[in-house]
Tab-separated table of C-alpha atoms in Angstrom:
chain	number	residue	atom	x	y	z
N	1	UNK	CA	0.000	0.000	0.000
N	2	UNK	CA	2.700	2.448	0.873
N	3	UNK	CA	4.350	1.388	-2.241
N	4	UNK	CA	1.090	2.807	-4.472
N	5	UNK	CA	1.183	5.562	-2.596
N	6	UNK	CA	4.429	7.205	-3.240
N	7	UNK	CA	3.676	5.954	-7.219
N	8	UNK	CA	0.665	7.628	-7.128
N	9	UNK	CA	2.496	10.688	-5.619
N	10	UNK	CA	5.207	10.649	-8.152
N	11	UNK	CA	1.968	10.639	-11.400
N	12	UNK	CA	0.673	13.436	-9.646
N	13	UNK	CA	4.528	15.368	-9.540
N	14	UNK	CA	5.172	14.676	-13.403
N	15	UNK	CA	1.799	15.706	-14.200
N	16	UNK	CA	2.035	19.165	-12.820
N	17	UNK	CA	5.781	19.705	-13.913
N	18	UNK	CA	4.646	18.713	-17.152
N	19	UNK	CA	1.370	21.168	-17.218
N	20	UNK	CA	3.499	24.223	-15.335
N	21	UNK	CA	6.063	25.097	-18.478
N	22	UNK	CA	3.006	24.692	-20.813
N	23	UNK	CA	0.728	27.045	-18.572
N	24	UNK	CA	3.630	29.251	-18.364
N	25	UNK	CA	4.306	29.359	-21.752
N	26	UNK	CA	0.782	30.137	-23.036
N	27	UNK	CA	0.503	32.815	-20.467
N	28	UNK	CA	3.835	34.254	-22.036
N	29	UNK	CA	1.918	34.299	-25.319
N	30	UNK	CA	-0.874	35.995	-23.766
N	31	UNK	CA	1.249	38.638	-22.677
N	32	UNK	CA	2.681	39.327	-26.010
N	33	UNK	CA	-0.897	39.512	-27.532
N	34	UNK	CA	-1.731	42.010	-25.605
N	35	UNK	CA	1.034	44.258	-26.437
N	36	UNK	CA	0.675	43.643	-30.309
N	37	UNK	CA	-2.496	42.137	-30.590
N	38	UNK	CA	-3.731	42.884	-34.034
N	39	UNK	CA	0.070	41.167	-35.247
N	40	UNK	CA	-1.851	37.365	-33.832
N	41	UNK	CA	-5.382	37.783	-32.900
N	42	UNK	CA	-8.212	39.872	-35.698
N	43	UNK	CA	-10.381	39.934	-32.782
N	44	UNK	CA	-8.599	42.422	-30.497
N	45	UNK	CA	-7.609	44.682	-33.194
N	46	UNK	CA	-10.285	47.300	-31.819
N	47	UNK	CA	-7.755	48.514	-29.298
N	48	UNK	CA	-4.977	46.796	-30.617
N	49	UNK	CA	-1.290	48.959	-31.010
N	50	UNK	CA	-1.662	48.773	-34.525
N	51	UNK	CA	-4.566	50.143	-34.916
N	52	UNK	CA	-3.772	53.457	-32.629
N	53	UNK	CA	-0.101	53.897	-34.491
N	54	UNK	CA	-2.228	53.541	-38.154
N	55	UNK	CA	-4.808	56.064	-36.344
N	56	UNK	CA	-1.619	58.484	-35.603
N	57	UNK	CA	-0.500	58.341	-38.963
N	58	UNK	CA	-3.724	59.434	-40.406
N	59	UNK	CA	-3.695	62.356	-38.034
N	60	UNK	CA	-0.450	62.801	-39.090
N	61	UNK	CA	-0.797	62.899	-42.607
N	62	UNK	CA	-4.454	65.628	-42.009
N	63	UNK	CA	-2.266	68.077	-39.824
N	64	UNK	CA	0.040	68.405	-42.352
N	65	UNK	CA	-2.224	68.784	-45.493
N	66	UNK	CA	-3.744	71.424	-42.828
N	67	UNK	CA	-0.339	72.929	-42.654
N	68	UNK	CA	0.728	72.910	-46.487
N	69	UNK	CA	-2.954	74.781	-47.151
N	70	UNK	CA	-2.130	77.625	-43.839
N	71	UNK	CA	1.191	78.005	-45.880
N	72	UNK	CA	-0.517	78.765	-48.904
N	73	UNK	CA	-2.281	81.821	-47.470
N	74	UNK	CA	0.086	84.879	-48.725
N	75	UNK	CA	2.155	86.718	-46.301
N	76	UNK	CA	2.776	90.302	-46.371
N	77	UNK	CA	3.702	91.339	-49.372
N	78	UNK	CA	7.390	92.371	-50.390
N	79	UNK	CA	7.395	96.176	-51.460
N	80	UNK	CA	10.086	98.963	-50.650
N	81	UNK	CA	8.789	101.145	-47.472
N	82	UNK	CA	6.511	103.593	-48.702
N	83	UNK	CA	7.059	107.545	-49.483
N	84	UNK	CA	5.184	110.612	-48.236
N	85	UNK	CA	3.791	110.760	-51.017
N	86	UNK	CA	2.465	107.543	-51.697
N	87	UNK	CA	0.688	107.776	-47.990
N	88	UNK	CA	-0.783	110.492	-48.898
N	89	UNK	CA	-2.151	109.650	-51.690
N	90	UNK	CA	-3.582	106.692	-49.967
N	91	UNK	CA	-5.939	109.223	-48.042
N	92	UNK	CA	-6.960	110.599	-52.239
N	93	UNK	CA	-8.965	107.492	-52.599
N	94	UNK	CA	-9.746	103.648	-51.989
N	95	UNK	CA	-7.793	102.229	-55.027
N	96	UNK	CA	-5.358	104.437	-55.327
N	97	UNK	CA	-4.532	102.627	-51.537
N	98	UNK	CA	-5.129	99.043	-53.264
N	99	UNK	CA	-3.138	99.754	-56.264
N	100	UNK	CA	0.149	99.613	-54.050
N	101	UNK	CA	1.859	96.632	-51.956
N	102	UNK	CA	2.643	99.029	-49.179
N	103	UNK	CA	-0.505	100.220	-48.954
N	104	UNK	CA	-2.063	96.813	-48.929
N	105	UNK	CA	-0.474	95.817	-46.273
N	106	UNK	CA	-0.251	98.917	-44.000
N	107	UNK	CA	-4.413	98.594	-44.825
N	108	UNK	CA	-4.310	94.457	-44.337
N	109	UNK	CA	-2.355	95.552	-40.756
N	110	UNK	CA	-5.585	97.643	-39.849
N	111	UNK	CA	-7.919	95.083	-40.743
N	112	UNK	CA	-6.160	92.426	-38.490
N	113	UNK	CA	-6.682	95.053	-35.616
N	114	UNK	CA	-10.679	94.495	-36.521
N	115	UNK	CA	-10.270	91.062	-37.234
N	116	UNK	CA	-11.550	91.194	-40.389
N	117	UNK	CA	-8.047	90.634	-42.668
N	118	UNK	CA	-9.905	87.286	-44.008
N	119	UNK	CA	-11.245	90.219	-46.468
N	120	UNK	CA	-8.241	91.436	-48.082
N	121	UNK	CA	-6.801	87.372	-48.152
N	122	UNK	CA	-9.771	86.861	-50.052
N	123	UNK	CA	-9.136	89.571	-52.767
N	124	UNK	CA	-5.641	89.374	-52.578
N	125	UNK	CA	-6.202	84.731	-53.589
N	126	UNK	CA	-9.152	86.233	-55.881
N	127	UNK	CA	-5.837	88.262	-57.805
N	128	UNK	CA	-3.842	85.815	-57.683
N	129	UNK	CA	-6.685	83.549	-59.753
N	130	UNK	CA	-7.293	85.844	-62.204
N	131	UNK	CA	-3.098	85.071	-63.150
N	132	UNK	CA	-3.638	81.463	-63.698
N	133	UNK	CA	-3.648	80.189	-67.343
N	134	UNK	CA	-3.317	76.089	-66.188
N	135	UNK	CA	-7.133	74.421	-65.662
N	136	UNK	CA	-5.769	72.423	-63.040
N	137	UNK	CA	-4.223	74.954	-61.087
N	138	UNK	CA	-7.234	76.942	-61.294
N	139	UNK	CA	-9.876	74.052	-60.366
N	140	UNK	CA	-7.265	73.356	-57.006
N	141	UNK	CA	-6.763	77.239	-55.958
N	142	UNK	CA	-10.919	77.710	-57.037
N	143	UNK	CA	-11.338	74.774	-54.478
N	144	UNK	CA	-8.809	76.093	-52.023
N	145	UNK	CA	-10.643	79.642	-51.982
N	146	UNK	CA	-14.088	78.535	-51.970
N	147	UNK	CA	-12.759	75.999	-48.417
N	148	UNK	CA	-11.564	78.825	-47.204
N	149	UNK	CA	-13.731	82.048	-47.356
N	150	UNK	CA	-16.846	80.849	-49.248
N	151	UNK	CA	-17.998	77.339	-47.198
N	152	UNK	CA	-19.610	78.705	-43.991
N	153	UNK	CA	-17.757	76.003	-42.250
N	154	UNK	CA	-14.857	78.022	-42.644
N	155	UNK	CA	-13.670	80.555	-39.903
N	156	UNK	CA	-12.216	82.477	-42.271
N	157	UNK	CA	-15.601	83.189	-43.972
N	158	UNK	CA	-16.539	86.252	-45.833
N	159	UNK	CA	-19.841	87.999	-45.841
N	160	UNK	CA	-21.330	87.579	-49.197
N	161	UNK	CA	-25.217	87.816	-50.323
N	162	UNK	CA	-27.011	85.114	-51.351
N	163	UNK	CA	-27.264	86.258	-54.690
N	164	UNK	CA	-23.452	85.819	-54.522
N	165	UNK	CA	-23.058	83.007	-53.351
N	166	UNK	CA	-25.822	81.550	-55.770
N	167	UNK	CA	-23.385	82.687	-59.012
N	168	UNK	CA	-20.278	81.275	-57.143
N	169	UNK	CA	-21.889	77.844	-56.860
N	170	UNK	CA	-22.817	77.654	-60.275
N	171	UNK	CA	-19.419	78.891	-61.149
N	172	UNK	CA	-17.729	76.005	-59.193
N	173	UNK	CA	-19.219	73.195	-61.833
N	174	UNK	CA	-16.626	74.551	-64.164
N	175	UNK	CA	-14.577	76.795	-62.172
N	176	UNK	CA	-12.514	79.803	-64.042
N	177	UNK	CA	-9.781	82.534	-63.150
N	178	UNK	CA	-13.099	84.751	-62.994
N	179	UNK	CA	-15.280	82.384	-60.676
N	180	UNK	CA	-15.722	84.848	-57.832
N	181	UNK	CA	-15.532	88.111	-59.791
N	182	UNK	CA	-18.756	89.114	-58.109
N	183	UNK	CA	-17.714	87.906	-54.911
N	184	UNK	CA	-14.431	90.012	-55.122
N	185	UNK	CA	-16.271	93.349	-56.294
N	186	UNK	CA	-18.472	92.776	-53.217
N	187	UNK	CA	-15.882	92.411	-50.980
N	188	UNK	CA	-13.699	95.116	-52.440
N	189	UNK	CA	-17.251	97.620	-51.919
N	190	UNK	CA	-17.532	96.362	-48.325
N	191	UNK	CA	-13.892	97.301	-47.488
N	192	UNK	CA	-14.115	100.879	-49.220
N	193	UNK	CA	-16.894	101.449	-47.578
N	194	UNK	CA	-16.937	100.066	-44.224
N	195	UNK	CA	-13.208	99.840	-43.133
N	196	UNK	CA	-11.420	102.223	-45.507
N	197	UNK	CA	-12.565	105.360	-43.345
N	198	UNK	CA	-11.726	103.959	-40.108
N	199	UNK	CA	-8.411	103.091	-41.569
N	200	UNK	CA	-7.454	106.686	-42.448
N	201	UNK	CA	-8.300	107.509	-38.716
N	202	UNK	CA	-6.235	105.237	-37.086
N	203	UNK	CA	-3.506	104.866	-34.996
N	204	UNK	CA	-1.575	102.942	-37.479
N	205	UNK	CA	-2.240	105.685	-40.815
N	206	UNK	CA	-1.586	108.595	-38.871
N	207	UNK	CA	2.075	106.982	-37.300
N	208	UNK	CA	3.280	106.098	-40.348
N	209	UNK	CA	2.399	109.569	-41.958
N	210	UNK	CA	3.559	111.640	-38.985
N	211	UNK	CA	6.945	109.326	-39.338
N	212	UNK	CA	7.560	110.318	-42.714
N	213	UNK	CA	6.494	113.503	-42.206
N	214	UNK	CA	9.322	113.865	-39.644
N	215	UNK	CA	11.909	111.954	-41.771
N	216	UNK	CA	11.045	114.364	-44.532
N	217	UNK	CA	11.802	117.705	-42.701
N	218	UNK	CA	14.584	116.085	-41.046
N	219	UNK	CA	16.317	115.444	-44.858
């Protein structure tokens, strides 16, 4: 009897020596799964690493179309610094103002001050159309423009009519350098009217004048 026993004892040993490195190694396995699960198992690929690095890339790859179209908006202009005379004339009239890059962008400084420089980005890209000879260039910077200040998802939105915007939709089926022709005059109107006079009272008009001014008497 004491014999059986110990035999029965030793069975009982091997077995669970023989089912410990075999539990061991399957909960080794389970381990790894869960660190790369979609790499061994479709089912856990919901919240597998994979699946969040693929999910980065695609962020990735949206910020920096986002960035590439925020570069496309122009900077400042490059022009020499302005004269006397040239600022004063800007006070004759409205396009005599537009007609220069200084005076563009002493005006586009103003309008940032009102937060309203998505107006003179939208002429300025409506310009910069009109250049365009290629119909593929023109179809992607008609798309670009009409993303940017025509979709009233935009925050850069302009304030167009609806009979505006009605022309500028039809005009996107087969967009053109002169696609938003209306839309431009409109804008160009509301700027004259609305923010040119303020301009020519500001802080920022009557500094760079009284600079000159100074520099003038000074030579």
């Amino acid at each position: 009897p004491m014999g059986s026993e110990r035999t029965e004892m030793r069975k009982r040993q091997m077995s669970t020596t023989q089912e410990t490195p075999g539990a061991a190694q399957a909960q080794h396995s389970t381990g790894n799964r869960g660190s790369n699960a979609c790499c061994f198992c479709w089912c856990c690929c919901c919240s597998c690493s994979c699946l969040t690095v693929r999910n980065q890339d695609e962020e990735r790859a949206r910020r920096t179309s986002h960035e590439l179209q925020a570069e496309s908006i122009p900077n400042c202009e490059e022009s020499p610094a302005p004269t006397l005379e040239e600022v004063n004339a800007w006070a004759q009239s409205f396009d005599k103002l537009m007609l220069t890059p200084a005076g563009r962008n002493a005006f586009r400084e103003f309008l940032r001050t009102e937060f309203s420089e998505e107006n003179m980005l939208f002429w300025m890209a409506c310009e910069e159309l009109k250049q365009e000879s290629n119909k593929s260039v023109i179809e992607e910077k008609a798309r670009l423009i009409y993303e940017d200040y025509i979709s009233i998802l935009s925050p850069k939105e302009v304030s167009l009519d609806s009979r505006v915007r009605e022309v500028i939709n039809r005009n996107m089926l087969e967009p053109s350098q002169h696609t938003f022709d209306d839309a431009q005059l409109q804008i160009y109107t509301l700027m004259h009217r609305d923010s040119y006079p303020r301009f020519m009272n500001s802080a920022i008009y009557k500094d760079l004048l009284r600079s000159l001014s100074e520099k003038s008497i000074e030579a």
